[in-house]
mmCIF file of C-alpha atoms in Angstrom:
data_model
loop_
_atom_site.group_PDB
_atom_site.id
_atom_site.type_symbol
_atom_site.label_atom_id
_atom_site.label_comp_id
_atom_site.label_asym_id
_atom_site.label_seq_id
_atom_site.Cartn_x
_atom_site.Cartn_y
_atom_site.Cartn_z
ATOM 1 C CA UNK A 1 113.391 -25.226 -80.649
ATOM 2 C CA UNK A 2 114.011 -21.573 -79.896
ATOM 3 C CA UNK A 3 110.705 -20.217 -81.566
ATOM 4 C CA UNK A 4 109.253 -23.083 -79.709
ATOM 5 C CA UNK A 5 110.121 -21.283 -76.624
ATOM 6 C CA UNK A 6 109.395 -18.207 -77.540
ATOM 7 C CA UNK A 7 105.977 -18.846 -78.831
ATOM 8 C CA UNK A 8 105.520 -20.390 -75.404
ATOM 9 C CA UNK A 9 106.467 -18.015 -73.759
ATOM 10 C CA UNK A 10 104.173 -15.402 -75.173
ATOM 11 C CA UNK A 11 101.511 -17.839 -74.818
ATOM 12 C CA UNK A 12 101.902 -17.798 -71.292
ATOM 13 C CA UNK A 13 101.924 -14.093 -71.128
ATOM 14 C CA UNK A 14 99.205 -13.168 -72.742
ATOM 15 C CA UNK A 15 97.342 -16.262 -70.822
ATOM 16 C CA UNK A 16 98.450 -14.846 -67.401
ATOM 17 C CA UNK A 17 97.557 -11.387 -68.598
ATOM 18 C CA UNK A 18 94.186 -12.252 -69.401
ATOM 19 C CA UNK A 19 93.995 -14.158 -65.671
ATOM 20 C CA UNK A 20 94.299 -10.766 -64.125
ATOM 21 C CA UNK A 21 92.025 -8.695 -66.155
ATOM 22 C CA UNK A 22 88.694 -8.695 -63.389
ATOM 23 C CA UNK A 23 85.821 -9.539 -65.218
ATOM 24 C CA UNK A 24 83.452 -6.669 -64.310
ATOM 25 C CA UNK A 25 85.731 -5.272 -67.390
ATOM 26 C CA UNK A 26 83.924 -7.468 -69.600
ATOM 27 C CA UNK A 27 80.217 -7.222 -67.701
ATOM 28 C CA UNK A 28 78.179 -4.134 -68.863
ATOM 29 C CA UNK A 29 76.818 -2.627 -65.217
ATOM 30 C CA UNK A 30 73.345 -3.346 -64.308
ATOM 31 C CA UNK A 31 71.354 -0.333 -63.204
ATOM 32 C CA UNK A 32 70.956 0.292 -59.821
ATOM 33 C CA UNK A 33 67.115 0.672 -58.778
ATOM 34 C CA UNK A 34 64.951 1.824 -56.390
ATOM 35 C CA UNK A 35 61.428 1.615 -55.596
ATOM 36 C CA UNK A 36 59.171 4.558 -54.495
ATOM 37 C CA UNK A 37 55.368 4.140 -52.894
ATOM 38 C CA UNK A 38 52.886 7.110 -52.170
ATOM 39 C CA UNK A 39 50.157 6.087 -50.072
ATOM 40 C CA UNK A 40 47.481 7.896 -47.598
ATOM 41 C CA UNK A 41 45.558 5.315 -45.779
ATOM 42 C CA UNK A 42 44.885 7.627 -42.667
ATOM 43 C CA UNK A 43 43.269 10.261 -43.750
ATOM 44 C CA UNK A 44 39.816 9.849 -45.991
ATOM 45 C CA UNK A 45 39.096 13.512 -46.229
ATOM 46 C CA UNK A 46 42.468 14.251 -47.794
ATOM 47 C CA UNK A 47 42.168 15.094 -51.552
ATOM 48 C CA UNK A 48 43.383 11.646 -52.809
ATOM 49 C CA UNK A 49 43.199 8.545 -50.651
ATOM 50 C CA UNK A 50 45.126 5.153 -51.093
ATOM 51 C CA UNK A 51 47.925 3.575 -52.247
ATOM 52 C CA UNK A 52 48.504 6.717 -55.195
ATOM 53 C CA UNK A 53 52.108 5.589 -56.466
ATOM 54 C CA UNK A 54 54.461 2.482 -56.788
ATOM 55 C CA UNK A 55 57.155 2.993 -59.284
ATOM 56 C CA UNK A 56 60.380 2.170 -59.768
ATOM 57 C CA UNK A 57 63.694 4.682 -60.333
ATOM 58 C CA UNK A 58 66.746 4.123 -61.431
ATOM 59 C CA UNK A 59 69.557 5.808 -59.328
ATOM 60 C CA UNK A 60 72.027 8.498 -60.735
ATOM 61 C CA UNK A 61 75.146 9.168 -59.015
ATOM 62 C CA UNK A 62 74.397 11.309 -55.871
ATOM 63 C CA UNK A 63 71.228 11.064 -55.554
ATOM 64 C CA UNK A 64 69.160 11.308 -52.035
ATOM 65 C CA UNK A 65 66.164 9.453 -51.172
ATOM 66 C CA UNK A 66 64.194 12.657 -51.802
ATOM 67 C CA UNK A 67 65.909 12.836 -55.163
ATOM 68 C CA UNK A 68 64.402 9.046 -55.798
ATOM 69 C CA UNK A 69 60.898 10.443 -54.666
ATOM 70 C CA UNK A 70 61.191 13.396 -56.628
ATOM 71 C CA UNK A 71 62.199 11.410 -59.642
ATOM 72 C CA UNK A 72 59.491 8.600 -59.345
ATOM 73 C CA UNK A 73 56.821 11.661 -58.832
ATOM 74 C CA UNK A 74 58.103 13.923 -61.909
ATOM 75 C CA UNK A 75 57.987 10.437 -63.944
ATOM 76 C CA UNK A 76 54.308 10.090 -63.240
ATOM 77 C CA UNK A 77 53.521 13.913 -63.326
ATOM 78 C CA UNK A 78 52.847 14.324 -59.726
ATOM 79 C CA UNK A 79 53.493 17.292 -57.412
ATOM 80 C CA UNK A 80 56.213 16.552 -54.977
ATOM 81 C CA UNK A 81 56.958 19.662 -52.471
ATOM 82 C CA UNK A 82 60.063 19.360 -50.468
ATOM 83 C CA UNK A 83 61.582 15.977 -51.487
ATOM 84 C CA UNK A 84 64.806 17.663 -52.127
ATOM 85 C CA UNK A 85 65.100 19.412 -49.097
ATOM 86 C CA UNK A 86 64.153 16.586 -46.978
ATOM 87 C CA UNK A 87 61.116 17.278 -45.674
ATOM 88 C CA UNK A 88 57.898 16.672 -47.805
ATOM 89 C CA UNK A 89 55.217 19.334 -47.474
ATOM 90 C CA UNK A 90 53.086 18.502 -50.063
ATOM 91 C CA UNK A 91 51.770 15.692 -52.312
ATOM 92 C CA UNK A 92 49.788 16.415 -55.300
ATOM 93 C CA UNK A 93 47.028 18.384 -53.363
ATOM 94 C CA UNK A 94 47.374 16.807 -49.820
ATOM 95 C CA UNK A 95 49.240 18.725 -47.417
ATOM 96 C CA UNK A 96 50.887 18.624 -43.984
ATOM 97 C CA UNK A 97 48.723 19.723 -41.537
ATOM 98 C CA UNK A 98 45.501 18.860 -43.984
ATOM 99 C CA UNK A 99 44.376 16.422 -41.066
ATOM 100 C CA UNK A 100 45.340 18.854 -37.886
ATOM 101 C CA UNK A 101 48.245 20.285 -36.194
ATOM 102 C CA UNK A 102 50.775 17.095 -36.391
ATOM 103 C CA UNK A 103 49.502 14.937 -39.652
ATOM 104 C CA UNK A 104 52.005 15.116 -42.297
ATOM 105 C CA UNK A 105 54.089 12.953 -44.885
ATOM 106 C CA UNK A 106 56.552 10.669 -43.098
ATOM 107 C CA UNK A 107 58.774 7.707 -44.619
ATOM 108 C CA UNK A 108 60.337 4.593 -44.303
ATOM 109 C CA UNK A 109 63.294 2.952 -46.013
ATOM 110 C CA UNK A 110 62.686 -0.599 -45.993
ATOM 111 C CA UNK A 111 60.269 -1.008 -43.527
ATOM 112 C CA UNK A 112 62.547 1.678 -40.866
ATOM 113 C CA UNK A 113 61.582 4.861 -40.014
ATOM 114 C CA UNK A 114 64.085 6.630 -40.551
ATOM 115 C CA UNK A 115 65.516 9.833 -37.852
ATOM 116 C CA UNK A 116 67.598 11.530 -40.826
ATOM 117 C CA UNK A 117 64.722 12.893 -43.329
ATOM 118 C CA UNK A 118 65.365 11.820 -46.900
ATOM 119 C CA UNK A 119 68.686 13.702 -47.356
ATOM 120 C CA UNK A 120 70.583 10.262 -47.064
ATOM 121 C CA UNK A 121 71.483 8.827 -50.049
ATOM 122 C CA UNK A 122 69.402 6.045 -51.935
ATOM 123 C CA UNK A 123 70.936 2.701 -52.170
ATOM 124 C CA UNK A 124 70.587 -0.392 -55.087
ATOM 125 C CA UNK A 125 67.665 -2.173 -53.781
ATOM 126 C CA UNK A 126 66.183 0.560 -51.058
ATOM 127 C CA UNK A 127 62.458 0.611 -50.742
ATOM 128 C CA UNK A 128 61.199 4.004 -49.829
ATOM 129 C CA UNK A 129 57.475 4.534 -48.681
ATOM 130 C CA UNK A 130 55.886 7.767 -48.141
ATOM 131 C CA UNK A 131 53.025 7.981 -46.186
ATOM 132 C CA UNK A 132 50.696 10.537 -44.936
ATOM 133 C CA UNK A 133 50.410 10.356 -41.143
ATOM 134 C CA UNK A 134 47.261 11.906 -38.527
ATOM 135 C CA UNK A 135 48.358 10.720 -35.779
ATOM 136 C CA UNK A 136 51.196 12.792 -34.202
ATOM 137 C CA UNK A 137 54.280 11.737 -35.120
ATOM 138 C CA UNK A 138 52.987 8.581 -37.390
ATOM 139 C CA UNK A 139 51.881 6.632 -34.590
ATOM 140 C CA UNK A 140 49.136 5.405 -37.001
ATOM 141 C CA UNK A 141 51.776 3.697 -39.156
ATOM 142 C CA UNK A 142 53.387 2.471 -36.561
ATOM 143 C CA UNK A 143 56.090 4.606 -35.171
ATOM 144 C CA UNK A 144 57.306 5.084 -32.249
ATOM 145 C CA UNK A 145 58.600 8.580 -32.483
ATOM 146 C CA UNK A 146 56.922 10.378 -29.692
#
């Protein structure tokens, strides 16, 4: 009767024990991703036109948006200028202030401009476009930053 209880009572420890482990223990992590698009639709006489990149980068600890653009564009051997500064001044050939005084790269972050350049840090599941801008201020891409 005694070992009875004793078994039973290490039963119920290691049962209670294992209650209280969380189960992410147990779960290998999932990569957190990000997606990265290039495009210049505003500019034909720039020296690529289009939608030029859409890839997808997985995010190390860290890491800015910039840092995701700079990684998607080393991945596909592109030139990136800038993306870890913040401000992009140059995209495999095509250049701010290629199209006049005020074109340039600009970005969003799912779908929202964004006021902070692309020093803020990537999150799982962001969606970062860059694209190349004529019209003061991206007003052709719908901004409203004028």
């Amino acid at each position: 009767m005694k070992k009875t209880k004793k078994m039973f009572a290490v039963m119920l420890t290691l049962a209670l024990m294992l209650v209280f482990i969380p189960t992410s223990a147990f779960a290998e992590t999932e990569p957190q991703l990000a997606m990265v698009t290039i495009s210049n639709d505003t500019f034909p006489g720039g020296a690529w036109t289009g939608d030029y990149l859409s890839a997808i980068v997985e995010i190390t600890p860290g890491m800015t948006m910039g840092g995701a653009v700079k990684a998607a564009c080393d991945e596909a051997g592109i030139s990136v200028t800038g993306a870890e500064t913040g401000f992009i001044s140059d995209i495999d050939g095509l250049s701010t202030g290629d199209a006049g005084g005020w074109s340039g790269w600009m970005f969003t972050v799912n779908n929202w401009f964004n006021l902070n350049g692309l020093v803020d840090p990537v999150e799982d599941g962001d969606i970062i476009a860059v694209q190349y801008t004529v019209d003061g201020m991206g007003g052709d891409l719908g901004s409203i930053f004028f």
